[in-house]
Tab-separated table of C-alpha atoms in Angstrom:
chain	number	residue	atom	x	y	z
A	267	MET	CA	6.918	1.669	-61.651
A	268	ASP	CA	9.984	0.652	-59.668
A	269	ARG	CA	7.838	-1.325	-57.228
A	270	ALA	CA	6.302	-3.215	-60.150
A	271	ASP	CA	9.681	-3.876	-61.778
A	272	GLY	CA	10.526	-7.570	-61.632
A	273	LEU	CA	14.197	-6.818	-62.310
A	274	ALA	CA	14.564	-4.074	-59.672
A	275	HIS	CA	16.500	-6.315	-57.294
A	276	TYR	CA	19.396	-6.555	-59.747
A	277	ARG	CA	20.262	-2.904	-59.148
A	278	LYS	CA	21.658	-3.843	-55.742
A	279	ARG	CA	24.318	-5.915	-57.502
A	280	PHE	CA	25.952	-2.893	-59.180
A	281	VAL	CA	28.435	-0.432	-57.733
A	282	GLY	CA	26.803	2.954	-57.135
A	283	ALA	CA	23.410	2.077	-58.597
A	284	ALA	CA	21.636	3.115	-55.401
A	285	GLY	CA	23.567	6.375	-55.060
A	286	ASP	CA	22.992	9.950	-56.139
A	287	VAL	CA	24.683	9.787	-59.557
A	288	VAL	CA	22.222	9.522	-62.453
A	289	TYR	CA	23.880	7.284	-64.995
A	290	PHE	CA	22.545	7.696	-68.526
A	291	ASP	CA	25.552	6.103	-70.219
A	292	GLY	CA	25.118	2.370	-69.745
A	293	ASN	CA	25.156	2.058	-73.532
A	294	SER	CA	28.765	3.292	-73.554
A	295	LEU	CA	30.228	1.837	-70.356
A	296	GLY	CA	28.151	-0.256	-67.991
A	297	ARG	CA	28.363	0.005	-64.219
A	298	PRO	CA	30.583	-2.640	-62.590
A	299	PRO	CA	28.826	-5.471	-60.756
A	300	LEU	CA	29.910	-5.716	-57.128
A	301	SER	CA	30.682	-9.392	-57.572
A	302	ALA	CA	32.917	-8.576	-60.556
A	303	ILE	CA	35.236	-6.618	-58.291
A	304	GLU	CA	35.444	-9.589	-55.943
A	305	ARG	CA	35.951	-11.926	-58.905
A	306	VAL	CA	38.854	-9.920	-60.324
A	307	GLU	CA	40.487	-9.435	-56.914
A	308	ARG	CA	40.248	-13.171	-56.225
A	309	PHE	CA	41.744	-13.955	-59.621
A	310	LEU	CA	44.677	-11.604	-59.104
A	311	ARG	CA	45.424	-13.029	-55.679
A	312	ASP	CA	44.663	-16.745	-56.059
A	313	ASP	CA	44.711	-17.651	-59.745
A	314	TRP	CA	47.410	-15.387	-61.159
A	315	GLY	CA	49.299	-14.951	-57.882
A	316	GLY	CA	48.936	-18.562	-56.750
A	317	ARG	CA	48.915	-20.668	-59.862
A	318	LEU	CA	51.142	-18.469	-62.048
A	319	ILE	CA	51.799	-19.956	-65.496
A	320	ARG	CA	50.071	-23.198	-64.487
A	321	GLY	CA	46.810	-21.271	-64.868
A	322	TRP	CA	47.040	-21.512	-68.644
A	323	ASP	CA	46.910	-25.301	-68.608
A	324	GLU	CA	44.409	-25.452	-65.766
A	325	ALA	CA	41.772	-23.013	-67.047
A	326	TRP	CA	42.798	-19.868	-68.873
A	327	MET	CA	43.395	-21.363	-72.307
A	328	GLN	CA	39.745	-22.415	-72.592
A	329	LEU	CA	38.209	-19.294	-71.052
A	330	PRO	CA	37.680	-17.382	-74.363
A	331	TYR	CA	35.652	-20.303	-75.724
A	332	GLU	CA	33.744	-21.012	-72.520
A	333	ILE	CA	32.692	-17.385	-72.099
A	334	GLY	CA	32.047	-17.187	-75.838
A	335	ASP	CA	29.648	-20.115	-75.581
A	336	ARG	CA	27.899	-18.425	-72.634
A	337	ILE	CA	27.411	-15.287	-74.719
A	338	GLY	CA	26.171	-17.454	-77.555
A	339	ARG	CA	23.700	-19.251	-75.328
A	340	ALA	CA	22.443	-16.372	-73.137
A	341	VAL	CA	22.811	-13.268	-75.300
A	342	ILE	CA	22.739	-14.032	-79.043
A	343	ASP	CA	21.009	-17.442	-79.092
A	344	ALA	CA	23.773	-19.309	-80.905
A	345	LYS	CA	24.769	-22.892	-80.412
A	346	ALA	CA	28.166	-23.739	-78.961
A	347	GLY	CA	31.380	-23.486	-80.936
A	348	GLN	CA	30.483	-20.339	-82.874
A	349	THR	CA	31.315	-17.487	-80.481
A	350	VAL	CA	34.656	-16.541	-78.981
A	351	ILE	CA	36.072	-13.709	-76.867
A	352	GLY	CA	39.051	-12.165	-78.577
A	353	ASP	CA	40.456	-8.800	-79.530
A	354	SER	CA	38.908	-5.331	-79.582
A	355	THR	CA	35.784	-4.738	-81.655
A	356	THR	CA	37.860	-2.935	-84.266
A	357	VAL	CA	40.302	-5.812	-84.717
A	358	LEU	CA	37.534	-8.419	-84.861
A	359	LEU	CA	35.644	-6.320	-87.415
A	360	TYR	CA	38.762	-6.186	-89.541
A	361	LYS	CA	39.450	-9.904	-89.292
A	362	LEU	CA	35.936	-11.026	-90.146
A	363	ALA	CA	35.252	-8.423	-92.832
A	364	ARG	CA	38.596	-8.998	-94.539
A	365	ALA	CA	38.098	-12.773	-94.413
A	366	ALA	CA	34.620	-12.461	-95.912
A	367	VAL	CA	35.740	-10.169	-98.728
A	368	ASP	CA	38.674	-12.414	-99.602
A	369	ALA	CA	36.446	-15.498	-99.712
A	370	GLN	CA	33.920	-13.757	-101.939
A	371	LEU	CA	36.590	-12.445	-104.316
A	372	ALA	CA	38.081	-15.926	-104.599
A	373	ARG	CA	34.657	-17.329	-105.441
A	374	ASP	CA	33.706	-14.554	-107.862
A	375	PRO	CA	36.073	-11.661	-108.719
A	376	GLY	CA	33.039	-9.656	-109.799
A	377	ARG	CA	31.874	-9.421	-106.188
A	378	ASN	CA	33.891	-6.317	-105.465
A	379	GLU	CA	31.589	-4.136	-103.359
A	380	ILE	CA	31.066	-3.744	-99.620
A	381	VAL	CA	27.707	-2.252	-98.647
A	382	VAL	CA	27.632	-0.039	-95.549
A	383	ASP	CA	25.510	2.881	-94.391
A	384	THR	CA	26.703	6.448	-93.941
A	385	ASP	CA	25.703	6.550	-90.267
A	386	ASN	CA	27.267	3.279	-89.188
A	387	PHE	CA	29.644	3.591	-86.258
A	388	PRO	CA	32.909	5.306	-87.284
A	389	THR	CA	35.063	2.249	-86.550
A	390	ASP	CA	32.987	0.154	-88.934
A	391	ARG	CA	33.276	2.738	-91.699
A	392	TYR	CA	36.987	3.340	-91.165
A	393	VAL	CA	37.842	-0.376	-91.080
A	394	LEU	CA	35.853	-1.052	-94.249
A	395	ASP	CA	37.449	1.880	-96.017
A	396	GLY	CA	40.852	0.403	-95.222
A	397	ILE	CA	39.857	-3.053	-96.431
A	398	ALA	CA	38.460	-1.594	-99.659
A	399	LYS	CA	41.811	0.058	-100.346
A	400	GLU	CA	43.763	-3.070	-99.447
A	401	ARG	CA	41.729	-5.418	-101.600
A	402	GLY	CA	40.859	-3.104	-104.471
A	403	VAL	CA	37.107	-3.186	-103.874
A	404	ARG	CA	34.523	-0.402	-103.640
A	405	LEU	CA	32.319	0.847	-100.860
A	406	ARG	CA	28.671	1.243	-101.751
A	407	TRP	CA	27.020	3.659	-99.359
A	408	ILE	CA	23.436	3.631	-98.123
A	409	ASP	CA	22.504	7.179	-97.122
A	410	VAL	CA	20.390	7.086	-93.951
A	411	ASP	CA	18.656	9.610	-91.743
A	412	THR	CA	20.576	10.053	-88.465
A	413	SER	CA	17.317	9.606	-86.543
A	414	GLY	CA	16.693	6.226	-88.208
A	415	GLY	CA	18.637	3.409	-89.819
A	416	VAL	CA	18.825	1.032	-92.774
A	417	THR	CA	15.458	-0.252	-93.977
A	418	PRO	CA	14.833	-3.432	-96.000
A	419	GLU	CA	13.910	-1.311	-99.003
A	420	GLN	CA	17.187	0.597	-98.861
A	421	LEU	CA	19.259	-2.561	-98.605
A	422	ALA	CA	17.371	-4.257	-101.443
A	423	ASN	CA	18.198	-1.281	-103.663
A	424	ALA	CA	21.893	-1.388	-102.713
A	425	VAL	CA	22.805	-5.067	-103.097
A	426	GLY	CA	23.261	-7.061	-106.277
A	427	PRO	CA	25.643	-9.314	-108.229
A	428	ALA	CA	28.630	-7.137	-107.249
A	429	THR	CA	27.990	-7.287	-103.493
A	430	ALA	CA	30.581	-9.241	-101.539
A	431	LEU	CA	29.704	-8.162	-97.997
A	432	VAL	CA	27.076	-6.149	-96.137
A	433	VAL	CA	28.019	-4.613	-92.770
A	434	LEU	CA	25.219	-3.230	-90.600
A	435	SER	CA	24.582	-2.342	-86.962
A	436	HIS	CA	21.690	-4.105	-85.261
A	437	VAL	CA	21.042	-0.994	-83.128
A	438	ALA	CA	22.215	2.329	-84.546
A	439	TYR	CA	24.665	4.014	-82.188
A	440	ARG	CA	23.172	7.483	-82.659
A	441	SER	CA	19.410	6.995	-82.952
A	442	ALA	CA	18.912	3.529	-81.374
A	443	TYR	CA	17.091	2.423	-84.535
A	444	LEU	CA	16.581	-1.337	-84.248
A	445	ALA	CA	17.138	-2.972	-87.617
A	446	ASP	CA	15.062	-5.879	-88.867
A	447	ALA	CA	18.051	-8.204	-88.728
A	448	ARG	CA	16.263	-11.290	-89.978
A	449	GLU	CA	14.832	-9.570	-93.063
A	450	LEU	CA	18.029	-7.674	-93.866
A	451	THR	CA	20.018	-10.905	-93.595
A	452	ARG	CA	17.618	-12.595	-96.003
A	453	ILE	CA	17.969	-9.738	-98.505
A	454	ALA	CA	21.766	-9.934	-98.373
A	455	HIS	CA	21.716	-13.695	-98.865
A	456	ASP	CA	19.264	-13.480	-101.770
A	457	ALA	CA	21.826	-11.240	-103.482
A	458	GLY	CA	24.600	-13.781	-102.872
A	459	ALA	CA	26.325	-11.595	-100.271
A	460	LEU	CA	27.649	-12.363	-96.830
A	461	ILE	CA	26.523	-10.163	-93.944
A	462	LEU	CA	28.417	-9.046	-90.842
A	463	TRP	CA	26.375	-7.674	-87.948
A	464	ASP	CA	27.679	-5.166	-85.404
A	465	LEU	CA	25.903	-6.086	-82.151
A	466	CYS	CA	27.644	-3.565	-79.903
A	467	HIS	CA	24.485	-1.630	-78.978
A	468	SER	CA	22.183	-4.638	-78.796
A	469	ALA	CA	24.109	-7.413	-77.028
A	470	GLY	CA	22.622	-7.676	-73.559
A	471	SER	CA	19.717	-5.284	-74.102
A	472	VAL	CA	17.896	-6.549	-77.205
A	473	PRO	CA	17.263	-10.235	-77.980
A	474	VAL	CA	19.337	-11.575	-80.859
A	475	GLN	CA	18.773	-14.911	-82.599
A	476	ALA	CA	21.957	-15.337	-84.585
A	477	ASP	CA	21.318	-18.924	-85.677
A	478	LEU	CA	17.624	-18.567	-86.413
A	479	TRP	CA	18.115	-15.348	-88.376
A	480	GLY	CA	20.876	-16.894	-90.445
A	481	PHE	CA	23.764	-14.634	-89.446
A	482	ASP	CA	27.052	-15.262	-91.227
A	483	LEU	CA	29.291	-13.173	-89.003
A	484	ALA	CA	28.895	-10.831	-86.051
A	485	VAL	CA	30.959	-8.861	-83.557
A	486	GLY	CA	29.969	-7.178	-80.337
A	487	CYS	CA	31.635	-5.317	-77.505
A	488	THR	CA	31.294	-6.355	-73.880
A	489	TYR	CA	31.769	-3.106	-71.939
A	490	LYS	CA	28.259	-1.757	-72.546
A	491	TYR	CA	25.346	-3.931	-71.449
A	492	LEU	CA	27.618	-6.867	-70.532
A	493	ASN	CA	29.523	-4.697	-68.016
A	494	GLY	CA	32.952	-6.078	-68.868
A	495	GLY	CA	34.748	-2.858	-67.931
A	496	PRO	CA	36.773	-0.262	-69.866
A	497	GLY	CA	38.335	-1.860	-72.921
A	498	SER	CA	37.089	-5.362	-72.166
A	499	PRO	CA	37.580	-7.659	-75.176
A	500	ALA	CA	34.915	-8.055	-77.834
A	501	PHE	CA	33.284	-11.249	-79.073
A	502	ALA	CA	33.089	-12.714	-82.560
A	503	TYR	CA	30.446	-15.012	-84.003
A	504	VAL	CA	31.185	-17.127	-87.075
A	505	ARG	CA	28.496	-19.520	-88.272
A	506	ASP	CA	29.814	-23.065	-87.992
A	507	ASP	CA	29.549	-23.977	-91.676
A	508	LEU	CA	31.572	-20.859	-92.626
A	509	GLN	CA	34.452	-21.477	-90.261
A	510	ALA	CA	36.450	-23.635	-92.638
A	511	ALA	CA	35.472	-21.589	-95.699
A	512	ILE	CA	37.005	-18.274	-94.697
A	513	ARG	CA	40.537	-17.515	-93.605
A	514	GLN	CA	41.155	-14.749	-91.120
A	515	PRO	CA	44.061	-12.463	-92.031
A	516	ILE	CA	45.869	-12.065	-88.688
A	517	GLN	CA	47.564	-15.444	-88.332
A	518	GLY	CA	48.753	-15.654	-84.750
A	519	TRP	CA	50.053	-18.545	-82.709
A	520	MET	CA	46.875	-18.968	-80.652
A	521	GLY	CA	44.884	-19.687	-83.805
A	522	ALA	CA	47.277	-22.371	-85.021
A	523	SER	CA	46.293	-26.023	-85.124
A	524	ASP	CA	48.988	-26.908	-82.591
A	525	VAL	CA	49.691	-23.907	-80.403
A	526	PHE	CA	52.902	-25.255	-78.916
A	527	ALA	CA	54.348	-26.991	-81.973
A	528	MET	CA	56.067	-23.729	-82.912
A	529	GLY	CA	56.328	-25.010	-86.468
A	530	PRO	CA	57.751	-23.161	-89.452
A	531	GLU	CA	54.377	-22.697	-91.166
A	532	TYR	CA	50.944	-21.590	-90.023
A	533	ALA	CA	48.142	-24.144	-90.139
A	534	PRO	CA	44.779	-22.886	-88.834
A	535	ALA	CA	43.069	-24.645	-85.950
A	536	PRO	CA	39.723	-26.323	-86.564
A	537	GLY	CA	36.533	-24.559	-85.562
A	538	ILE	CA	36.157	-21.161	-83.945
A	539	ARG	CA	39.705	-21.207	-82.537
A	540	ARG	CA	41.127	-20.333	-85.965
A	541	PHE	CA	39.727	-16.814	-85.522
A	542	VAL	CA	41.873	-16.174	-82.447
A	543	SER	CA	45.217	-14.487	-83.073
A	544	GLY	CA	47.236	-13.615	-79.972
A	545	THR	CA	47.267	-14.349	-76.266
A	546	PRO	CA	43.740	-13.954	-74.831
A	547	PRO	CA	43.215	-10.992	-72.453
A	548	ILE	CA	42.172	-13.117	-69.493
A	549	VAL	CA	41.870	-10.413	-66.817
A	550	GLY	CA	39.766	-8.288	-69.200
A	551	MET	CA	37.156	-10.977	-69.709
A	552	LEU	CA	36.447	-11.836	-66.068
A	553	ALA	CA	34.023	-9.062	-65.091
A	554	MET	CA	31.493	-9.861	-67.822
A	555	GLU	CA	30.941	-13.321	-66.356
A	556	GLU	CA	29.014	-11.758	-63.484
A	557	THR	CA	26.613	-9.983	-65.847
A	558	LEU	CA	26.237	-13.142	-67.931
A	559	THR	CA	25.066	-14.872	-64.769
A	560	MET	CA	22.407	-12.169	-64.281
A	561	ILE	CA	21.302	-12.422	-67.911
A	562	GLU	CA	21.022	-16.195	-67.583
A	563	GLU	CA	18.875	-15.717	-64.470
A	564	ALA	CA	16.629	-12.957	-65.818
A	565	GLY	CA	16.409	-13.962	-69.481
A	566	MET	CA	16.657	-11.664	-72.471
A	567	ARG	CA	12.870	-11.481	-72.849
A	568	ALA	CA	12.462	-9.833	-69.428
A	569	ILE	CA	15.477	-7.602	-70.009
A	570	ARG	CA	14.023	-6.397	-73.295
A	571	ALA	CA	10.648	-5.695	-71.636
A	572	LYS	CA	12.369	-3.561	-68.996
A	573	SER	CA	14.355	-1.761	-71.698
A	574	VAL	CA	11.191	-0.894	-73.627
A	575	ALA	CA	9.504	0.320	-70.442
A	576	LEU	CA	12.464	2.533	-69.518
A	577	THR	CA	12.859	4.135	-72.938
A	578	SER	CA	9.090	4.626	-73.336
A	579	PHE	CA	8.962	6.313	-69.942
A	580	ALA	CA	11.909	8.549	-70.856
A	581	ILE	CA	10.251	9.575	-74.112
A	582	ALA	CA	6.954	10.370	-72.379
A	583	VAL	CA	8.624	12.494	-69.700
A	584	ALA	CA	10.852	14.246	-72.236
A	585	ASP	CA	7.851	15.056	-74.412
A	586	GLU	CA	6.074	16.708	-71.460
A	587	TRP	CA	9.046	18.510	-69.925
A	588	LEU	CA	11.453	19.135	-72.803
A	589	GLY	CA	9.176	19.328	-75.818
A	590	PRO	CA	7.981	22.854	-74.884
A	591	LEU	CA	11.648	23.913	-74.792
A	592	GLY	CA	12.172	22.880	-78.404
A	593	VAL	CA	13.618	19.415	-77.819
A	594	THR	CA	12.763	16.799	-80.433
A	595	LEU	CA	13.089	13.024	-80.405
A	596	ALA	CA	15.893	11.716	-82.646
A	597	SER	CA	15.057	8.072	-81.995
A	598	PRO	CA	12.195	5.889	-83.245
A	599	LEU	CA	8.932	6.479	-81.403
A	600	ASP	CA	7.854	2.892	-82.058
A	601	ALA	CA	9.382	0.682	-79.360
A	602	GLU	CA	9.605	-2.209	-81.823
A	603	GLN	CA	12.110	-0.155	-83.805
A	604	ARG	CA	14.114	1.145	-80.823
A	605	GLY	CA	17.024	-0.239	-78.836
A	606	SER	CA	17.859	0.663	-75.242
A	607	HIS	CA	18.847	4.288	-75.625
A	608	VAL	CA	17.051	7.502	-76.573
A	609	THR	CA	18.505	10.571	-78.277
A	610	LEU	CA	16.995	13.981	-77.531
A	611	GLN	CA	17.914	16.716	-79.975
A	612	HIS	CA	18.368	20.453	-79.439
A	613	PRO	CA	21.095	22.911	-80.540
A	614	ALA	CA	22.050	23.546	-76.891
A	615	MET	CA	22.610	19.904	-75.938
A	616	ARG	CA	26.406	19.969	-76.084
A	617	GLU	CA	26.488	22.632	-73.376
A	618	VAL	CA	23.666	20.964	-71.463
A	619	THR	CA	25.578	17.687	-71.405
A	620	ALA	CA	28.717	19.359	-70.040
A	621	ARG	CA	26.743	21.040	-67.258
A	622	LEU	CA	24.858	17.862	-66.378
A	623	TRP	CA	28.128	16.040	-65.835
A	624	GLN	CA	28.997	18.676	-63.233
A	625	ARG	CA	25.734	17.808	-61.482
A	626	ASP	CA	26.472	14.037	-61.469
A	627	VAL	CA	23.946	13.425	-64.215
A	628	ILE	CA	25.837	11.568	-66.926
A	629	PRO	CA	24.408	11.265	-70.442
A	630	ASP	CA	26.609	11.613	-73.511
A	631	TYR	CA	26.535	13.851	-76.561
A	632	ARG	CA	26.372	12.956	-80.248
A	633	ASP	CA	26.216	15.396	-83.135
A	634	PRO	CA	24.051	16.942	-84.393
A	635	GLY	CA	22.739	18.311	-81.095
A	636	GLY	CA	21.943	14.925	-79.569
A	637	LEU	CA	21.845	14.217	-75.838
A	638	ARG	CA	21.935	10.425	-75.658
A	639	ILE	CA	20.343	8.606	-72.737
A	640	GLY	CA	21.494	5.004	-72.406
A	641	LEU	CA	19.278	2.953	-70.092
A	642	SER	CA	20.792	-0.331	-68.975
A	643	PRO	CA	17.849	-2.512	-67.902
A	644	LEU	CA	19.570	-4.390	-65.082
A	645	SER	CA	21.048	-1.348	-63.342
A	646	THR	CA	18.672	1.573	-64.090
A	647	SER	CA	15.531	2.549	-62.169
A	648	PHE	CA	12.553	4.593	-63.300
A	649	GLU	CA	13.186	7.039	-60.456
A	650	GLU	CA	16.701	7.576	-61.796
A	651	VAL	CA	15.293	8.386	-65.245
A	652	HIS	CA	12.790	10.814	-63.725
A	653	ARG	CA	15.481	12.552	-61.664
A	654	GLY	CA	17.881	12.798	-64.588
A	655	LEU	CA	15.303	14.267	-66.945
A	656	ALA	CA	14.275	16.803	-64.311
A	657	ALA	CA	17.904	17.932	-64.151
A	658	THR	CA	18.029	18.054	-67.954
A	659	ARG	CA	14.934	20.258	-68.048
A	660	ASP	CA	16.281	22.648	-65.447
A	661	THR	CA	19.718	22.840	-67.059
A	662	LEU	CA	18.311	23.472	-70.530
A	663	LYS	CA	16.079	26.236	-69.166
A	664	THR	CA	19.101	27.898	-67.568
A	665	VAL	CA	21.161	27.683	-70.763
A	666	LEU	CA	18.328	29.120	-72.868
A	667	LEU	CA	17.762	31.991	-70.433
A	668	GLU	CA	21.471	32.788	-70.417
A	669	ARG	CA	21.620	32.793	-74.192
A	670	ALA	CA	18.650	35.159	-74.280
A	671	GLY	CA	20.275	37.465	-71.734
A	672	LEU	CA	17.506	36.821	-69.221
A	673	ALA	CA	19.301	34.737	-66.598
């Protein structure tokens, strides 16, 4: 399978990808590209060290928009001027969700509900809970199975004349359920609501067509499949015709119409720049450029095909080796409904995960009893999956024997 893999050569571009460590956590923190290390070192020495503050005028001021446009073009299929690199995912979620709710309330005070599902990522739920309290609106919860995600039928039953905003994840963080983003967006719009998509677990592994699917707003992190590094800044997408209609709540100097006027009052900049607040984290956005180059070369279609092949292989091996030990699949079996990770469920998985880390096999753990295997298409081989699942099988056997007093 590795010999037949048309993307296999990309593995050589990542630090440690050819080594002994089995990395099953590319959906949490991607491996660093080798060229990213060189890129950052060169920047520190030549750009920051050599150009000093002149760098802002020469290049840095435009970098959030240039990289944003690259993400728009290569990753989420959005035309230029709609995507920007900015703050953390949490801050961008707050800014866009708060702006959307305020705009909807101004248009119709009766639109006083935010629709969100019970298994959305904690940050999304916590941020929305805070906004609901700030703005005096209600949260309307969609109760979902942790091995699945929000279906069109569930959303249709939840939205209505009171819905201001719908916030959903394109790929569920726990189960990898891949939502029908186009249909769910249509349902939200038919109800008169705006929709904000969390693309953190899909950007760079699953094709997204933000413009074609009619997205209003979206955010996504860059340290997973875009390999931006720990804490690298997130991106925000705001559809061009909405940019002047909503007002983001964190009014910082970088989002002002004239950054250096230093005037007494805030006037928002035109276009996507009005959604920027403070000084852009330039060093934090450099590493992802190297992965964007790979995505531009390979194309999201090929990356998605490799992702499906990897997760399907993992499921098949797990069924043969781990199924007899009581392990069940907590992710969709249908590849069309699955992102780029797989969750394997068993009551012993918390302990298994801890022991695997000691063996340089690195998945992560999610309650209830879920060992999560994140398979980054550009940096993961089939042999690595095979080796990691063999270690999982052996470790689980040992834990079960110990618990039975038979070790």
